[in-house]
Amino acid sequence: MGNQTNLQAPENIRFGLPNRDAAYLHFDHALVDKYEKYRFETDEAADKLAAFIKENPRQGWQFFNQTLESGIKGIPNAPEEFRAFFERELIPDWVDWDQLERASVAIWRPGNLTLIIASQASMIATYIAPQASQSMDRTGEQMRRTEGRGIETATWFAQATKPGNMKPGKEGYKLSVRVRLIHAFVRINLDKAEWNYKALGLPLNQERNATAIAFTFSSVFIDAAKKLGTCYSKTEREDIYTFWRYMGYLLGAPEDLLMKNEEQARTQCALMALTDLPPDAEGQRLTKLFTEQTPKLDEALIKVASPSAAKVIKSGPVFHGLKYAITRRVFGGKTSDQLAIPSSTLWRLILGSSTPLLYIIDQSKKYLISQNRARKSAVKRIDKTLNTIYEETGDTGKLIDNS
């Protein structure tokens, strides 16, 4: 296993940041200090609730599911663990539902490419950092249930980004709150695992909780979309960042480290790039699994894009080559080589030559289609995608708890 030197018990170490001197040289000292501090803190409210549910599974899950539906006020005399966890059902004053809906519509403007970008850019981005790749490797869940996890992630992403679906009680909101709790169960399962605390911080720590929001589904998604022909305006980018800021809030990330705008997000991404260890063997293995071992999900996405094409194009080496080529186009040669992503000259040329056409299509959608029509189109596409995934896989994509 990679990066297994300097193992120390968490109670014996509360600091550690690779390249700290360089970080102080290039970034605001207060940000670096806060960044390092949160590497050794976890989502305490989620951890306590996970422990409560683990000890009282029947009552715990009943309360949890009921609270997701009706709010904490619907549980008279709720245990303190529930009241603390569900404090974040209170909507921050900076949340503007119209802005979040505009973000959802923008996220789905790439059309059939949206889930491909989310999977081959945003999801693969999580494997770049050893903090994430090693936690997935230690639990083994991603290895055992590669396609199941892929379907669950695709379902969560589609439901969360469906216009209007992040309001309390809606499916995107409920799945996202459930993700927060699942992360706590992962931490419980990793409690006895070997771990390089000094280099990686605590597993699924609060720094990574906030920084991943700035990186994976916001900055990476926006940059990947641009490299595939979808160019967002500054206003659209700020809408998207605010959407994911709210997601980070629901996932229990520390509010003082959650990005407030694109500039802060890009700064956090740069600090992360400087202080993270390079991709490791676990990240390479997960990248290969996620790209090549999701055949039913692949065929569902092909069918959504073109039912006629689905009759001749199947999941296999050719389609995997396209997926790898998209990832290489997004991350470039250095990171792609570190993840052992194969290169294809043919797919590189195809993607390069098709991007100008995709840009023209994108700009036509942007300026010729009304917001209301774009919203209806996004909802219709998301519903069709989710229905097709279920038809092809027989999997509802409902998140499985790690208790």
Tab-separated table of C-alpha atoms in Angstrom:
chain	number	residue	atom	x	y	z
A	1	MET	CA	0.000	0.000	0.000
A	2	GLY	CA	1.251	3.489	-0.834
A	3	ASN	CA	2.273	6.234	1.571
A	4	GLN	CA	2.434	4.023	4.643
A	5	THR	CA	5.475	5.605	6.351
A	6	ASN	CA	5.401	7.642	9.567
A	7	LEU	CA	2.307	5.910	10.867
A	8	GLN	CA	1.201	7.408	14.164
A	9	ALA	CA	-1.954	7.157	16.251
A	10	PRO	CA	-4.223	10.184	15.810
A	11	GLU	CA	-4.101	11.125	19.499
A	12	ASN	CA	-0.340	11.628	19.184
A	13	ILE	CA	-0.398	14.002	16.237
A	14	ARG	CA	-2.465	17.074	15.518
A	15	PHE	CA	-0.468	18.739	12.781
A	16	GLY	CA	1.114	17.802	9.503
A	17	LEU	CA	1.109	19.450	6.091
A	18	PRO	CA	3.392	18.445	3.224
A	19	ASN	CA	5.200	21.467	1.715
A	20	ARG	CA	4.136	23.712	4.602
A	21	ASP	CA	7.005	26.173	4.019
A	22	ALA	CA	6.065	26.576	0.358
A	23	ALA	CA	2.423	26.983	1.355
A	24	TYR	CA	3.331	29.826	3.733
A	25	LEU	CA	5.400	31.414	0.979
A	26	HIS	CA	2.622	31.416	-1.622
A	27	PHE	CA	-0.626	31.628	0.372
A	28	ASP	CA	-2.195	33.665	3.157
A	29	HIS	CA	-0.837	32.335	6.460
A	30	ALA	CA	-4.262	32.315	8.122
A	31	LEU	CA	-5.639	30.145	5.308
A	32	VAL	CA	-2.736	27.699	5.578
A	33	ASP	CA	-3.153	27.460	9.358
A	34	LYS	CA	-6.884	26.850	9.017
A	35	TYR	CA	-6.282	24.338	6.235
A	36	GLU	CA	-3.847	22.362	8.416
A	37	LYS	CA	-6.077	22.602	11.496
A	38	TYR	CA	-9.062	21.065	9.732
A	39	ARG	CA	-6.970	18.158	8.450
A	40	PHE	CA	-7.134	16.866	12.038
A	41	GLU	CA	-10.816	17.453	12.668
A	42	THR	CA	-13.823	15.494	11.425
A	43	ASP	CA	-17.550	16.185	11.250
A	44	GLU	CA	-18.241	15.640	14.949
A	45	ALA	CA	-22.033	15.912	14.724
A	46	ALA	CA	-22.145	13.261	11.979
A	47	ASP	CA	-19.713	11.011	13.860
A	48	LYS	CA	-21.853	11.125	17.009
A	49	LEU	CA	-25.035	10.376	15.072
A	50	ALA	CA	-23.381	7.468	13.254
A	51	ALA	CA	-22.265	6.036	16.601
A	52	PHE	CA	-25.807	6.429	17.979
A	53	ILE	CA	-27.332	4.636	14.978
A	54	LYS	CA	-24.737	1.888	15.165
A	55	GLU	CA	-25.725	1.268	18.798
A	56	ASN	CA	-29.477	1.715	18.176
A	57	PRO	CA	-29.972	0.744	14.521
A	58	ARG	CA	-33.742	0.222	14.496
A	59	GLN	CA	-34.639	3.398	16.369
A	60	GLY	CA	-31.774	5.360	14.811
A	61	TRP	CA	-32.683	4.703	11.188
A	62	GLN	CA	-36.372	5.249	11.905
A	63	PHE	CA	-35.617	8.669	13.417
A	64	PHE	CA	-33.178	9.534	10.642
A	65	ASN	CA	-35.546	8.711	7.786
A	66	GLN	CA	-38.425	10.455	9.544
A	67	THR	CA	-36.354	13.579	10.097
A	68	LEU	CA	-35.303	13.646	6.445
A	69	GLU	CA	-38.981	13.741	5.498
A	70	SER	CA	-40.419	16.102	8.096
A	71	GLY	CA	-37.506	17.935	9.683
A	72	ILE	CA	-36.165	17.756	13.224
A	73	LYS	CA	-39.293	19.463	14.588
A	74	GLY	CA	-41.210	16.350	13.533
A	75	ILE	CA	-39.331	14.295	16.154
A	76	PRO	CA	-40.551	15.280	19.645
A	77	ASN	CA	-37.803	15.003	22.268
A	78	ALA	CA	-35.272	14.002	19.616
A	79	PRO	CA	-31.932	12.770	21.006
A	80	GLU	CA	-29.171	15.393	21.101
A	81	GLU	CA	-27.268	13.537	18.366
A	82	PHE	CA	-30.133	14.187	15.955
A	83	ARG	CA	-30.648	17.803	16.976
A	84	ALA	CA	-26.945	18.570	16.478
A	85	PHE	CA	-26.732	16.788	13.120
A	86	PHE	CA	-29.862	18.392	11.707
A	87	GLU	CA	-28.908	21.923	12.719
A	88	ARG	CA	-27.947	22.324	9.088
A	89	GLU	CA	-31.508	21.933	7.903
A	90	LEU	CA	-31.654	25.659	8.739
A	91	ILE	CA	-31.118	27.445	5.429
A	92	PRO	CA	-28.224	29.978	5.443
A	93	ASP	CA	-29.191	33.522	4.521
A	94	TRP	CA	-26.839	33.436	1.506
A	95	VAL	CA	-28.840	30.664	-0.174
A	96	ASP	CA	-30.895	31.974	-3.091
A	97	TRP	CA	-33.087	29.208	-4.528
A	98	ASP	CA	-33.332	30.971	-7.887
A	99	GLN	CA	-29.545	31.082	-8.101
A	100	LEU	CA	-29.250	27.388	-7.239
A	101	GLU	CA	-31.829	26.565	-9.893
A	102	ARG	CA	-29.901	28.573	-12.484
A	103	ALA	CA	-26.817	26.587	-11.493
A	104	SER	CA	-28.651	23.294	-12.012
A	105	VAL	CA	-29.765	24.347	-15.471
A	106	ALA	CA	-26.211	25.415	-16.352
A	107	ILE	CA	-24.724	22.152	-15.070
A	108	TRP	CA	-27.000	20.229	-17.440
A	109	ARG	CA	-26.419	22.450	-20.478
A	110	PRO	CA	-23.771	20.011	-21.834
A	111	GLY	CA	-26.709	17.622	-22.260
A	112	ASN	CA	-25.696	13.992	-22.617
A	113	LEU	CA	-22.125	14.927	-21.762
A	114	THR	CA	-23.047	16.090	-18.242
A	115	LEU	CA	-22.850	12.685	-16.550
A	116	ILE	CA	-19.782	11.747	-18.593
A	117	ILE	CA	-18.060	14.908	-17.316
A	118	ALA	CA	-19.198	14.153	-13.769
A	119	SER	CA	-17.838	10.598	-13.956
A	120	GLN	CA	-14.658	10.924	-16.025
A	121	ALA	CA	-13.619	14.294	-14.609
A	122	SER	CA	-15.194	14.972	-11.213
A	123	MET	CA	-15.208	11.386	-9.931
A	124	ILE	CA	-11.731	10.619	-11.245
A	125	ALA	CA	-10.581	13.836	-9.540
A	126	THR	CA	-11.310	12.197	-6.184
A	127	TYR	CA	-8.762	9.485	-6.992
A	128	ILE	CA	-5.978	12.027	-7.552
A	129	ALA	CA	-5.658	12.636	-3.813
A	130	PRO	CA	-4.373	9.758	-1.651
A	131	GLN	CA	-6.667	10.948	1.183
A	132	ALA	CA	-9.648	9.754	-0.852
A	133	SER	CA	-8.114	6.856	-2.760
A	134	GLN	CA	-6.685	5.253	0.368
A	135	SER	CA	-9.913	5.586	2.355
A	136	MET	CA	-11.764	3.834	-0.487
A	137	ASP	CA	-9.072	1.177	-0.694
A	138	ARG	CA	-9.130	0.498	3.051
A	139	THR	CA	-12.898	-0.001	3.233
A	140	GLY	CA	-12.863	-2.084	0.043
A	141	GLU	CA	-16.404	-0.968	-0.827
A	142	GLN	CA	-15.389	0.721	-4.085
A	143	MET	CA	-13.459	-2.383	-5.087
A	144	ARG	CA	-16.248	-4.860	-4.310
A	145	ARG	CA	-19.131	-2.800	-5.662
A	146	THR	CA	-17.566	-0.713	-8.406
A	147	GLU	CA	-20.627	-0.540	-10.625
A	148	GLY	CA	-23.053	-0.265	-7.717
A	149	ARG	CA	-21.111	2.687	-6.323
A	150	GLY	CA	-20.960	4.217	-9.783
A	151	ILE	CA	-24.731	3.973	-10.141
A	152	GLU	CA	-25.256	5.426	-6.658
A	153	THR	CA	-22.950	8.353	-7.415
A	154	ALA	CA	-24.605	9.021	-10.766
A	155	THR	CA	-28.040	8.887	-9.132
A	156	TRP	CA	-27.007	11.233	-6.316
A	157	PHE	CA	-25.446	13.694	-8.780
A	158	ALA	CA	-28.502	13.672	-11.063
A	159	GLN	CA	-30.969	14.056	-8.203
A	160	ALA	CA	-28.922	16.752	-6.465
A	161	THR	CA	-28.468	18.829	-9.617
A	162	LYS	CA	-32.071	18.458	-10.774
A	163	PRO	CA	-33.584	21.972	-10.706
A	164	GLY	CA	-35.368	22.646	-7.420
A	165	ASN	CA	-34.296	19.339	-5.881
A	166	MET	CA	-32.047	20.650	-3.117
A	167	LYS	CA	-34.805	22.132	-0.988
A	168	PRO	CA	-35.479	20.307	2.310
A	169	GLY	CA	-37.620	17.226	1.752
A	170	LYS	CA	-36.685	16.904	-1.928
A	171	GLU	CA	-34.821	13.831	-3.172
A	172	GLY	CA	-31.536	15.621	-3.929
A	173	TYR	CA	-31.489	17.131	-0.453
A	174	LYS	CA	-32.254	13.803	1.240
A	175	LEU	CA	-29.581	11.907	-0.671
A	176	SER	CA	-26.988	14.580	0.090
A	177	VAL	CA	-27.726	14.528	3.819
A	178	ARG	CA	-27.471	10.745	3.689
A	179	VAL	CA	-24.033	11.053	2.037
A	180	ARG	CA	-22.891	13.096	5.046
A	181	LEU	CA	-23.907	10.286	7.398
A	182	ILE	CA	-22.358	7.602	5.204
A	183	HIS	CA	-19.036	9.452	5.369
A	184	ALA	CA	-19.243	9.190	9.164
A	185	PHE	CA	-19.795	5.430	8.937
A	186	VAL	CA	-16.745	5.202	6.664
A	187	ARG	CA	-14.686	6.941	9.345
A	188	ILE	CA	-15.923	4.409	11.913
A	189	ASN	CA	-14.949	1.560	9.609
A	190	LEU	CA	-11.498	3.097	9.110
A	191	ASP	CA	-10.881	3.545	12.830
A	192	LYS	CA	-8.478	0.602	13.076
A	193	ALA	CA	-6.979	0.884	9.600
A	194	GLU	CA	-3.330	1.703	9.020
A	195	TRP	CA	-3.101	5.359	8.082
A	196	ASN	CA	-0.399	7.958	7.443
A	197	TYR	CA	-1.848	10.688	9.666
A	198	LYS	CA	0.985	13.172	9.304
A	199	ALA	CA	0.834	13.178	5.510
A	200	LEU	CA	-2.902	12.704	5.041
A	201	GLY	CA	-4.568	14.079	8.159
A	202	LEU	CA	-7.521	12.142	9.588
A	203	PRO	CA	-9.579	10.022	7.150
A	204	LEU	CA	-12.368	12.059	5.512
A	205	ASN	CA	-11.340	15.110	7.490
A	206	GLN	CA	-12.936	18.552	7.492
A	207	GLU	CA	-10.290	20.135	5.285
A	208	ARG	CA	-10.989	17.575	2.604
A	209	ASN	CA	-14.725	17.927	3.133
A	210	ALA	CA	-14.495	21.621	2.226
A	211	THR	CA	-11.694	21.465	-0.351
A	212	ALA	CA	-13.302	18.636	-2.314
A	213	ILE	CA	-16.322	20.899	-2.800
A	214	ALA	CA	-14.076	23.597	-4.279
A	215	PHE	CA	-12.325	21.057	-6.503
A	216	THR	CA	-14.210	18.026	-7.779
A	217	PHE	CA	-17.751	18.958	-8.795
A	218	SER	CA	-17.200	22.708	-9.158
A	219	SER	CA	-13.758	23.741	-10.497
A	220	VAL	CA	-13.016	20.419	-12.194
A	221	PHE	CA	-16.504	20.212	-13.687
A	222	ILE	CA	-16.381	23.786	-15.010
A	223	ASP	CA	-12.914	23.287	-16.518
A	224	ALA	CA	-13.824	19.910	-18.003
A	225	ALA	CA	-16.989	21.307	-19.556
A	226	LYS	CA	-14.945	24.082	-21.183
A	227	LYS	CA	-12.502	21.571	-22.692
A	228	LEU	CA	-15.499	19.763	-24.169
A	229	GLY	CA	-17.140	22.851	-25.641
A	230	THR	CA	-19.332	24.272	-22.852
A	231	CYS	CA	-18.160	27.725	-21.764
A	232	TYR	CA	-19.802	29.225	-18.695
A	233	SER	CA	-20.021	32.965	-18.126
A	234	LYS	CA	-18.702	34.493	-14.899
A	235	THR	CA	-22.260	34.729	-13.550
A	236	GLU	CA	-22.919	31.077	-14.391
A	237	ARG	CA	-19.690	30.016	-12.718
A	238	GLU	CA	-20.563	31.931	-9.557
A	239	ASP	CA	-24.006	30.274	-9.586
A	240	ILE	CA	-22.367	26.849	-9.821
A	241	TYR	CA	-19.909	27.599	-7.029
A	242	THR	CA	-22.750	28.787	-4.796
A	243	PHE	CA	-24.672	25.586	-5.544
A	244	TRP	CA	-21.730	23.462	-4.401
A	245	ARG	CA	-21.094	25.744	-1.440
A	246	TYR	CA	-24.594	24.843	-0.241
A	247	MET	CA	-23.805	21.187	-0.906
A	248	GLY	CA	-20.726	21.519	1.289
A	249	TYR	CA	-22.871	23.078	3.994
A	250	LEU	CA	-25.248	20.094	3.873
A	251	LEU	CA	-22.288	17.702	3.968
A	252	GLY	CA	-21.153	19.234	7.261
A	253	ALA	CA	-18.057	21.072	5.993
A	254	PRO	CA	-16.741	23.903	8.191
A	255	GLU	CA	-18.400	27.107	7.054
A	256	ASP	CA	-15.272	29.223	7.466
A	257	LEU	CA	-13.419	27.030	4.951
A	258	LEU	CA	-16.228	26.722	2.392
A	259	MET	CA	-15.504	28.834	-0.691
A	260	LYS	CA	-17.682	31.918	-1.138
A	261	ASN	CA	-16.744	32.578	-4.762
A	262	GLU	CA	-14.628	31.324	-7.643
A	263	GLU	CA	-11.491	33.143	-6.507
A	264	GLN	CA	-11.554	31.444	-3.114
A	265	ALA	CA	-12.267	28.077	-4.718
A	266	ARG	CA	-9.327	28.393	-7.113
A	267	THR	CA	-7.055	29.429	-4.244
A	268	GLN	CA	-8.066	26.358	-2.234
A	269	CYS	CA	-7.472	24.134	-5.262
A	270	ALA	CA	-3.983	25.598	-5.716
A	271	LEU	CA	-3.172	25.090	-2.032
A	272	MET	CA	-4.452	21.534	-2.260
A	273	ALA	CA	-2.301	20.839	-5.331
A	274	LEU	CA	0.780	22.116	-3.504
A	275	THR	CA	0.243	20.182	-0.269
A	276	ASP	CA	-1.273	16.904	-1.478
A	277	LEU	CA	0.853	13.850	-2.120
A	278	PRO	CA	0.872	12.700	-5.770
A	279	PRO	CA	-1.593	10.060	-6.998
A	280	ASP	CA	-0.777	6.600	-5.712
A	281	ALA	CA	-1.287	2.969	-6.674
A	282	GLU	CA	-4.717	2.950	-5.038
A	283	GLY	CA	-5.765	5.917	-7.178
A	284	GLN	CA	-4.522	4.144	-10.302
A	285	ARG	CA	-6.461	1.012	-9.441
A	286	LEU	CA	-9.674	2.929	-8.684
A	287	THR	CA	-9.402	4.912	-11.914
A	288	LYS	CA	-9.111	1.722	-13.932
A	289	LEU	CA	-11.975	0.034	-12.083
A	290	PHE	CA	-14.320	3.004	-12.371
A	291	THR	CA	-13.566	3.431	-16.078
A	292	GLU	CA	-13.667	-0.207	-17.148
A	293	GLN	CA	-15.890	-2.069	-14.669
A	294	THR	CA	-19.237	-0.270	-15.059
A	295	PRO	CA	-20.637	-1.981	-18.191
A	296	LYS	CA	-24.365	-1.617	-17.413
A	297	LEU	CA	-23.962	2.028	-16.453
A	298	ASP	CA	-21.958	2.621	-19.645
A	299	GLU	CA	-24.688	1.119	-21.793
A	300	ALA	CA	-27.351	3.142	-20.010
A	301	LEU	CA	-25.469	6.357	-20.768
A	302	ILE	CA	-24.959	5.328	-24.408
A	303	LYS	CA	-28.673	4.584	-24.719
A	304	VAL	CA	-29.609	7.964	-23.219
A	305	ALA	CA	-27.318	9.699	-25.716
A	306	SER	CA	-28.605	7.755	-28.709
A	307	PRO	CA	-30.936	4.732	-28.633
A	308	SER	CA	-29.940	3.850	-32.190
A	309	ALA	CA	-26.220	4.054	-31.385
A	310	ALA	CA	-26.803	1.808	-28.369
A	311	LYS	CA	-27.658	-1.009	-30.780
A	312	VAL	CA	-24.095	-1.078	-32.114
A	313	ILE	CA	-21.957	0.654	-29.471
A	314	LYS	CA	-21.413	-1.359	-26.324
A	315	SER	CA	-19.331	-1.002	-23.215
A	316	GLY	CA	-15.904	-2.344	-23.976
A	317	PRO	CA	-12.374	-1.340	-24.996
A	318	VAL	CA	-13.519	1.205	-27.606
A	319	PHE	CA	-15.883	3.025	-25.240
A	320	HIS	CA	-13.348	2.759	-22.424
A	321	GLY	CA	-10.848	4.441	-24.766
A	322	LEU	CA	-13.237	7.364	-25.184
A	323	LYS	CA	-13.692	7.655	-21.417
A	324	TYR	CA	-9.948	7.599	-20.836
A	325	ALA	CA	-9.434	10.191	-23.593
A	326	ILE	CA	-11.906	12.538	-21.915
A	327	THR	CA	-10.043	12.187	-18.622
A	328	ARG	CA	-6.681	12.862	-20.289
A	329	ARG	CA	-8.101	15.910	-22.062
A	330	VAL	CA	-9.363	17.285	-18.744
A	331	PHE	CA	-6.316	16.666	-16.533
A	332	GLY	CA	-3.477	16.783	-19.032
A	333	GLY	CA	-0.541	14.465	-19.477
A	334	LYS	CA	1.220	14.716	-16.096
A	335	THR	CA	-1.733	13.882	-13.833
A	336	SER	CA	-3.087	11.343	-16.330
A	337	ASP	CA	0.275	9.569	-16.421
A	338	GLN	CA	0.350	9.526	-12.605
A	339	LEU	CA	-3.048	7.794	-12.700
A	340	ALA	CA	-1.747	5.361	-15.379
A	341	ILE	CA	-4.410	6.475	-17.846
A	342	PRO	CA	-3.681	5.080	-21.322
A	343	SER	CA	-3.330	7.457	-24.253
A	344	SER	CA	-5.130	7.180	-27.596
A	345	THR	CA	-4.081	9.391	-30.494
A	346	LEU	CA	-7.285	8.573	-32.383
A	347	TRP	CA	-9.628	9.588	-29.549
A	348	ARG	CA	-7.503	12.644	-28.797
A	349	LEU	CA	-7.912	13.817	-32.392
A	350	ILE	CA	-11.631	13.049	-32.416
A	351	LEU	CA	-12.236	15.006	-29.235
A	352	GLY	CA	-10.066	17.878	-30.402
A	353	SER	CA	-11.833	18.173	-33.736
A	354	SER	CA	-15.342	17.887	-32.267
A	355	THR	CA	-14.900	20.531	-29.556
A	356	PRO	CA	-15.450	23.549	-31.877
A	357	LEU	CA	-18.781	22.064	-33.008
A	358	LEU	CA	-19.764	21.361	-29.409
A	359	TYR	CA	-18.916	24.988	-28.575
A	360	ILE	CA	-21.236	26.262	-31.321
A	361	ILE	CA	-24.035	24.015	-30.036
A	362	ASP	CA	-23.411	25.230	-26.482
A	363	GLN	CA	-23.541	28.907	-27.401
A	364	SER	CA	-26.718	28.334	-29.397
A	365	LYS	CA	-28.350	26.784	-26.330
A	366	LYS	CA	-27.065	29.586	-24.136
A	367	TYR	CA	-28.392	32.485	-26.204
A	368	LEU	CA	-31.342	31.029	-28.129
A	369	ILE	CA	-33.113	28.960	-25.467
A	370	SER	CA	-35.019	30.650	-22.629
A	371	GLN	CA	-34.242	29.820	-19.007
A	372	ASN	CA	-37.672	28.287	-18.555
A	373	ARG	CA	-37.289	26.043	-21.588
A	374	ALA	CA	-33.752	25.093	-20.528
A	375	ARG	CA	-35.074	24.167	-17.092
A	376	LYS	CA	-37.760	21.912	-18.553
A	377	SER	CA	-35.176	20.306	-20.829
A	378	ALA	CA	-32.841	19.620	-17.897
A	379	VAL	CA	-35.611	18.041	-15.808
A	380	LYS	CA	-36.718	15.892	-18.732
A	381	ARG	CA	-33.155	14.769	-19.458
A	382	ILE	CA	-32.470	13.914	-15.815
A	383	ASP	CA	-35.675	11.891	-15.483
A	384	LYS	CA	-34.910	10.041	-18.716
A	385	THR	CA	-31.361	9.333	-17.555
A	386	LEU	CA	-32.445	7.983	-14.172
A	387	ASN	CA	-35.175	5.835	-15.742
A	388	THR	CA	-32.747	4.436	-18.321
A	389	ILE	CA	-30.133	3.629	-15.678
A	390	TYR	CA	-32.774	1.708	-13.734
A	391	GLU	CA	-34.011	-0.121	-16.859
A	392	GLU	CA	-30.490	-1.171	-17.836
A	393	THR	CA	-29.128	-2.025	-14.393
A	394	GLY	CA	-32.145	-2.858	-12.230
A	395	ASP	CA	-30.530	-0.639	-9.579
A	396	THR	CA	-32.396	2.322	-8.087
A	397	GLY	CA	-29.111	3.926	-7.065
A	398	LYS	CA	-30.316	4.463	-3.508
A	399	LEU	CA	-27.353	4.953	-1.244
A	400	ILE	CA	-26.413	2.014	0.934
A	401	ASP	CA	-25.373	2.902	4.471
A	402	ASN	CA	-21.993	1.773	5.788
A	403	SER	CA	-23.206	0.876	9.254
